[in-house]
């Protein structure tokens, strides 16, 4: 086991999760995701696509805190207090077909696709979600929905 794997396992043991951040490049958006929530709470891992690590990591940590405290976090739920201000995020299921592209370390931790994952979907600054007709193509491409 290398140092990165040891650190991930230590963070899971201490905090209940470890967060990985992947920088975007060219037309590909950045994304961040958790590993360990399924093991520590028996609840799905979390992923945010389209936000830099400086924003995504606190969003995942706050969602995890709410999950740990028994908050009503489930697919379709609107969740407040993740981004600040009056913005709510929506939770969506992640189709396992996206695990290899987006959640490689979760595949390592769970020894294959034996876990669930939820996407934290954020609105544009105008309060528009990617599935809404008024969402721009650029916004949709920057935050792909991983439910299909």
PDB file of C-alpha atoms in Angstrom:
ATOM      1  CA  UNK A   1       0.000   0.000   0.000  1.00  0.00           C
ATOM      2  CA  UNK A   2       1.452   3.387  -0.964  1.00  0.00           C
ATOM      3  CA  UNK A   3       1.390   6.625   1.055  1.00  0.00           C
ATOM      4  CA  UNK A   4      -1.667   8.016  -0.737  1.00  0.00           C
ATOM      5  CA  UNK A   5      -3.678   4.881   0.022  1.00  0.00           C
ATOM      6  CA  UNK A   6      -2.514   4.923   3.654  1.00  0.00           C
ATOM      7  CA  UNK A   7      -3.545   8.580   3.993  1.00  0.00           C
ATOM      8  CA  UNK A   8      -6.971   7.856   2.480  1.00  0.00           C
ATOM      9  CA  UNK A   9      -7.571   4.984   4.911  1.00  0.00           C
ATOM     10  CA  UNK A  10      -6.361   7.103   7.852  1.00  0.00           C
ATOM     11  CA  UNK A  11      -8.739   9.930   6.901  1.00  0.00           C
ATOM     12  CA  UNK A  12     -11.636   7.474   6.626  1.00  0.00           C
ATOM     13  CA  UNK A  13     -10.784   6.045  10.058  1.00  0.00           C
ATOM     14  CA  UNK A  14     -10.529   9.541  11.582  1.00  0.00           C
ATOM     15  CA  UNK A  15     -13.186  11.551   9.726  1.00  0.00           C
ATOM     16  CA  UNK A  16     -15.420   8.919   8.109  1.00  0.00           C
ATOM     17  CA  UNK A  17     -14.434   9.946   4.588  1.00  0.00           C
ATOM     18  CA  UNK A  18     -11.592  11.019   2.327  1.00  0.00           C
ATOM     19  CA  UNK A  19     -12.134  13.519  -0.495  1.00  0.00           C
ATOM     20  CA  UNK A  20     -10.334  13.365  -3.822  1.00  0.00           C
ATOM     21  CA  UNK A  21     -10.104  16.357  -6.136  1.00  0.00           C
ATOM     22  CA  UNK A  22      -9.506  16.089  -9.875  1.00  0.00           C
ATOM     23  CA  UNK A  23      -8.534  19.278 -11.702  1.00  0.00           C
ATOM     24  CA  UNK A  24     -10.296  20.086 -14.925  1.00  0.00           C
ATOM     25  CA  UNK A  25      -8.397  20.446 -18.165  1.00  0.00           C
ATOM     26  CA  UNK A  26      -9.363  22.004 -21.482  1.00  0.00           C
ATOM     27  CA  UNK A  27     -13.099  21.344 -21.878  1.00  0.00           C
ATOM     28  CA  UNK A  28     -13.290  18.834 -19.012  1.00  0.00           C
ATOM     29  CA  UNK A  29     -14.674  20.169 -15.723  1.00  0.00           C
ATOM     30  CA  UNK A  30     -13.035  19.603 -12.338  1.00  0.00           C
ATOM     31  CA  UNK A  31     -14.716  17.220  -9.928  1.00  0.00           C
ATOM     32  CA  UNK A  32     -14.394  16.042  -6.346  1.00  0.00           C
ATOM     33  CA  UNK A  33     -15.707  12.905  -4.707  1.00  0.00           C
ATOM     34  CA  UNK A  34     -15.704  11.048  -1.424  1.00  0.00           C
ATOM     35  CA  UNK A  35     -14.584   7.603  -0.490  1.00  0.00           C
ATOM     36  CA  UNK A  36     -15.451   5.968   2.818  1.00  0.00           C
ATOM     37  CA  UNK A  37     -19.008   7.200   3.471  1.00  0.00           C
ATOM     38  CA  UNK A  38     -20.456   3.842   2.405  1.00  0.00           C
ATOM     39  CA  UNK A  39     -18.142   2.127   4.919  1.00  0.00           C
ATOM     40  CA  UNK A  40     -18.524   4.629   7.776  1.00  0.00           C
ATOM     41  CA  UNK A  41     -22.255   5.452   7.542  1.00  0.00           C
ATOM     42  CA  UNK A  42     -23.642   2.826   5.175  1.00  0.00           C
ATOM     43  CA  UNK A  43     -24.724   5.689   2.904  1.00  0.00           C
ATOM     44  CA  UNK A  44     -23.642   6.491  -0.666  1.00  0.00           C
ATOM     45  CA  UNK A  45     -20.438   8.231  -1.649  1.00  0.00           C
ATOM     46  CA  UNK A  46     -20.758  11.819  -2.901  1.00  0.00           C
ATOM     47  CA  UNK A  47     -19.521  13.546  -6.044  1.00  0.00           C
ATOM     48  CA  UNK A  48     -19.638  17.149  -7.283  1.00  0.00           C
ATOM     49  CA  UNK A  49     -18.780  17.904 -10.922  1.00  0.00           C
ATOM     50  CA  UNK A  50     -17.967  21.403 -12.151  1.00  0.00           C
ATOM     51  CA  UNK A  51     -16.714  23.102  -8.986  1.00  0.00           C
ATOM     52  CA  UNK A  52     -13.083  23.628  -8.050  1.00  0.00           C
ATOM     53  CA  UNK A  53     -11.709  21.826  -5.003  1.00  0.00           C
ATOM     54  CA  UNK A  54     -11.863  24.989  -2.875  1.00  0.00           C
ATOM     55  CA  UNK A  55     -15.670  24.994  -3.183  1.00  0.00           C
ATOM     56  CA  UNK A  56     -16.425  21.302  -3.792  1.00  0.00           C
ATOM     57  CA  UNK A  57     -14.587  19.990  -0.737  1.00  0.00           C
ATOM     58  CA  UNK A  58     -16.601  22.094   1.770  1.00  0.00           C
ATOM     59  CA  UNK A  59     -19.811  21.186  -0.112  1.00  0.00           C
ATOM     60  CA  UNK A  60     -19.063  17.458   0.273  1.00  0.00           C
ATOM     61  CA  UNK A  61     -18.037  17.889   3.921  1.00  0.00           C
ATOM     62  CA  UNK A  62     -21.252  19.772   4.756  1.00  0.00           C
ATOM     63  CA  UNK A  63     -23.428  17.227   2.945  1.00  0.00           C
ATOM     64  CA  UNK A  64     -21.622  14.439   4.824  1.00  0.00           C
ATOM     65  CA  UNK A  65     -22.201  16.277   8.128  1.00  0.00           C
ATOM     66  CA  UNK A  66     -25.918  16.539   7.362  1.00  0.00           C
ATOM     67  CA  UNK A  67     -26.047  12.847   6.395  1.00  0.00           C
ATOM     68  CA  UNK A  68     -24.272  11.905   9.620  1.00  0.00           C
ATOM     69  CA  UNK A  69     -26.782  13.922  11.645  1.00  0.00           C
ATOM     70  CA  UNK A  70     -29.710  12.146   9.985  1.00  0.00           C
ATOM     71  CA  UNK A  71     -30.609  14.875   7.492  1.00  0.00           C
ATOM     72  CA  UNK A  72     -33.084  14.072   4.733  1.00  0.00           C
ATOM     73  CA  UNK A  73     -30.430  13.506   2.075  1.00  0.00           C
ATOM     74  CA  UNK A  74     -31.714  11.261  -0.723  1.00  0.00           C
ATOM     75  CA  UNK A  75     -32.115  11.362  -4.502  1.00  0.00           C
ATOM     76  CA  UNK A  76     -34.443  14.183  -5.471  1.00  0.00           C
ATOM     77  CA  UNK A  77     -33.974  16.008  -2.170  1.00  0.00           C
ATOM     78  CA  UNK A  78     -33.197  19.710  -2.160  1.00  0.00           C
ATOM     79  CA  UNK A  79     -30.430  20.419   0.321  1.00  0.00           C
ATOM     80  CA  UNK A  80     -29.756  23.848   1.810  1.00  0.00           C
ATOM     81  CA  UNK A  81     -26.579  25.233   3.362  1.00  0.00           C
ATOM     82  CA  UNK A  82     -24.146  23.487   1.024  1.00  0.00           C
ATOM     83  CA  UNK A  83     -23.174  26.514  -1.081  1.00  0.00           C
ATOM     84  CA  UNK A  84     -24.089  29.372   1.196  1.00  0.00           C
ATOM     85  CA  UNK A  85     -26.644  32.025   0.441  1.00  0.00           C
ATOM     86  CA  UNK A  86     -30.118  30.960  -0.604  1.00  0.00           C
ATOM     87  CA  UNK A  87     -28.928  28.344  -3.099  1.00  0.00           C
ATOM     88  CA  UNK A  88     -30.113  24.777  -2.685  1.00  0.00           C
ATOM     89  CA  UNK A  89     -28.481  21.764  -4.281  1.00  0.00           C
ATOM     90  CA  UNK A  90     -30.321  18.677  -5.498  1.00  0.00           C
ATOM     91  CA  UNK A  91     -29.161  15.115  -4.880  1.00  0.00           C
ATOM     92  CA  UNK A  92     -29.082  12.749  -7.850  1.00  0.00           C
ATOM     93  CA  UNK A  93     -28.181   9.082  -8.148  1.00  0.00           C
ATOM     94  CA  UNK A  94     -24.997   8.169 -10.011  1.00  0.00           C
ATOM     95  CA  UNK A  95     -25.252   5.358 -12.541  1.00  0.00           C
ATOM     96  CA  UNK A  96     -22.467   2.807 -11.911  1.00  0.00           C
ATOM     97  CA  UNK A  97     -21.431   3.144 -15.568  1.00  0.00           C
ATOM     98  CA  UNK A  98     -19.778   6.433 -14.530  1.00  0.00           C
ATOM     99  CA  UNK A  99     -17.729   4.943 -11.695  1.00  0.00           C
ATOM    100  CA  UNK A 100     -14.679   4.116 -13.791  1.00  0.00           C
ATOM    101  CA  UNK A 101     -14.427   7.604 -15.289  1.00  0.00           C
ATOM    102  CA  UNK A 102     -15.227   9.570 -12.138  1.00  0.00           C
ATOM    103  CA  UNK A 103     -14.687   7.428  -9.035  1.00  0.00           C
ATOM    104  CA  UNK A 104     -11.545   5.362  -9.491  1.00  0.00           C
ATOM    105  CA  UNK A 105     -10.480   5.472  -5.859  1.00  0.00           C
ATOM    106  CA  UNK A 106     -13.945   4.354  -4.744  1.00  0.00           C
ATOM    107  CA  UNK A 107     -13.548   1.322  -7.022  1.00  0.00           C
ATOM    108  CA  UNK A 108     -10.217   0.654  -5.269  1.00  0.00           C
ATOM    109  CA  UNK A 109     -11.644   1.061  -1.754  1.00  0.00           C
ATOM    110  CA  UNK A 110     -14.728  -1.072  -2.393  1.00  0.00           C
ATOM    111  CA  UNK A 111     -12.819  -3.595  -4.528  1.00  0.00           C
ATOM    112  CA  UNK A 112     -15.057  -2.979  -7.517  1.00  0.00           C
ATOM    113  CA  UNK A 113     -18.397  -1.272  -8.182  1.00  0.00           C
ATOM    114  CA  UNK A 114     -19.894  -2.523  -4.912  1.00  0.00           C
ATOM    115  CA  UNK A 115     -21.053   0.857  -3.632  1.00  0.00           C
ATOM    116  CA  UNK A 116     -23.637   3.532  -4.297  1.00  0.00           C
ATOM    117  CA  UNK A 117     -22.983   7.180  -5.126  1.00  0.00           C
ATOM    118  CA  UNK A 118     -24.989  10.389  -5.171  1.00  0.00           C
ATOM    119  CA  UNK A 119     -24.229  13.509  -7.179  1.00  0.00           C
ATOM    120  CA  UNK A 120     -24.606  16.893  -5.513  1.00  0.00           C
ATOM    121  CA  UNK A 121     -26.060  19.048  -8.300  1.00  0.00           C
ATOM    122  CA  UNK A 122     -25.749  22.799  -7.938  1.00  0.00           C
ATOM    123  CA  UNK A 123     -27.692  25.548  -9.731  1.00  0.00           C
ATOM    124  CA  UNK A 124     -26.246  28.339 -11.853  1.00  0.00           C
ATOM    125  CA  UNK A 125     -25.899  31.757 -10.241  1.00  0.00           C
ATOM    126  CA  UNK A 126     -29.376  32.452 -11.691  1.00  0.00           C
ATOM    127  CA  UNK A 127     -30.777  29.462  -9.754  1.00  0.00           C
ATOM    128  CA  UNK A 128     -31.165  27.260 -12.847  1.00  0.00           C
ATOM    129  CA  UNK A 129     -30.362  23.528 -12.748  1.00  0.00           C
ATOM    130  CA  UNK A 130     -28.742  21.732 -15.709  1.00  0.00           C
ATOM    131  CA  UNK A 131     -31.928  19.825 -16.645  1.00  0.00           C
ATOM    132  CA  UNK A 132     -34.036  22.972 -16.909  1.00  0.00           C
ATOM    133  CA  UNK A 133     -34.762  24.304 -20.420  1.00  0.00           C
ATOM    134  CA  UNK A 134     -33.240  27.710 -19.671  1.00  0.00           C
ATOM    135  CA  UNK A 135     -29.863  26.184 -18.686  1.00  0.00           C
ATOM    136  CA  UNK A 136     -27.118  27.038 -21.156  1.00  0.00           C
ATOM    137  CA  UNK A 137     -25.307  24.317 -23.081  1.00  0.00           C
ATOM    138  CA  UNK A 138     -22.066  25.477 -21.460  1.00  0.00           C
ATOM    139  CA  UNK A 139     -23.527  24.979 -17.975  1.00  0.00           C
ATOM    140  CA  UNK A 140     -24.904  21.557 -18.923  1.00  0.00           C
ATOM    141  CA  UNK A 141     -21.517  20.496 -20.304  1.00  0.00           C
ATOM    142  CA  UNK A 142     -19.673  21.815 -17.242  1.00  0.00           C
ATOM    143  CA  UNK A 143     -21.919  19.825 -14.882  1.00  0.00           C
ATOM    144  CA  UNK A 144     -22.923  16.593 -16.615  1.00  0.00           C
ATOM    145  CA  UNK A 145     -25.632  14.614 -14.868  1.00  0.00           C
ATOM    146  CA  UNK A 146     -24.335  11.168 -13.943  1.00  0.00           C
ATOM    147  CA  UNK A 147     -27.697   9.448 -13.488  1.00  0.00           C
ATOM    148  CA  UNK A 148     -27.769   7.792 -16.911  1.00  0.00           C
TER     149      UNK A 148
END
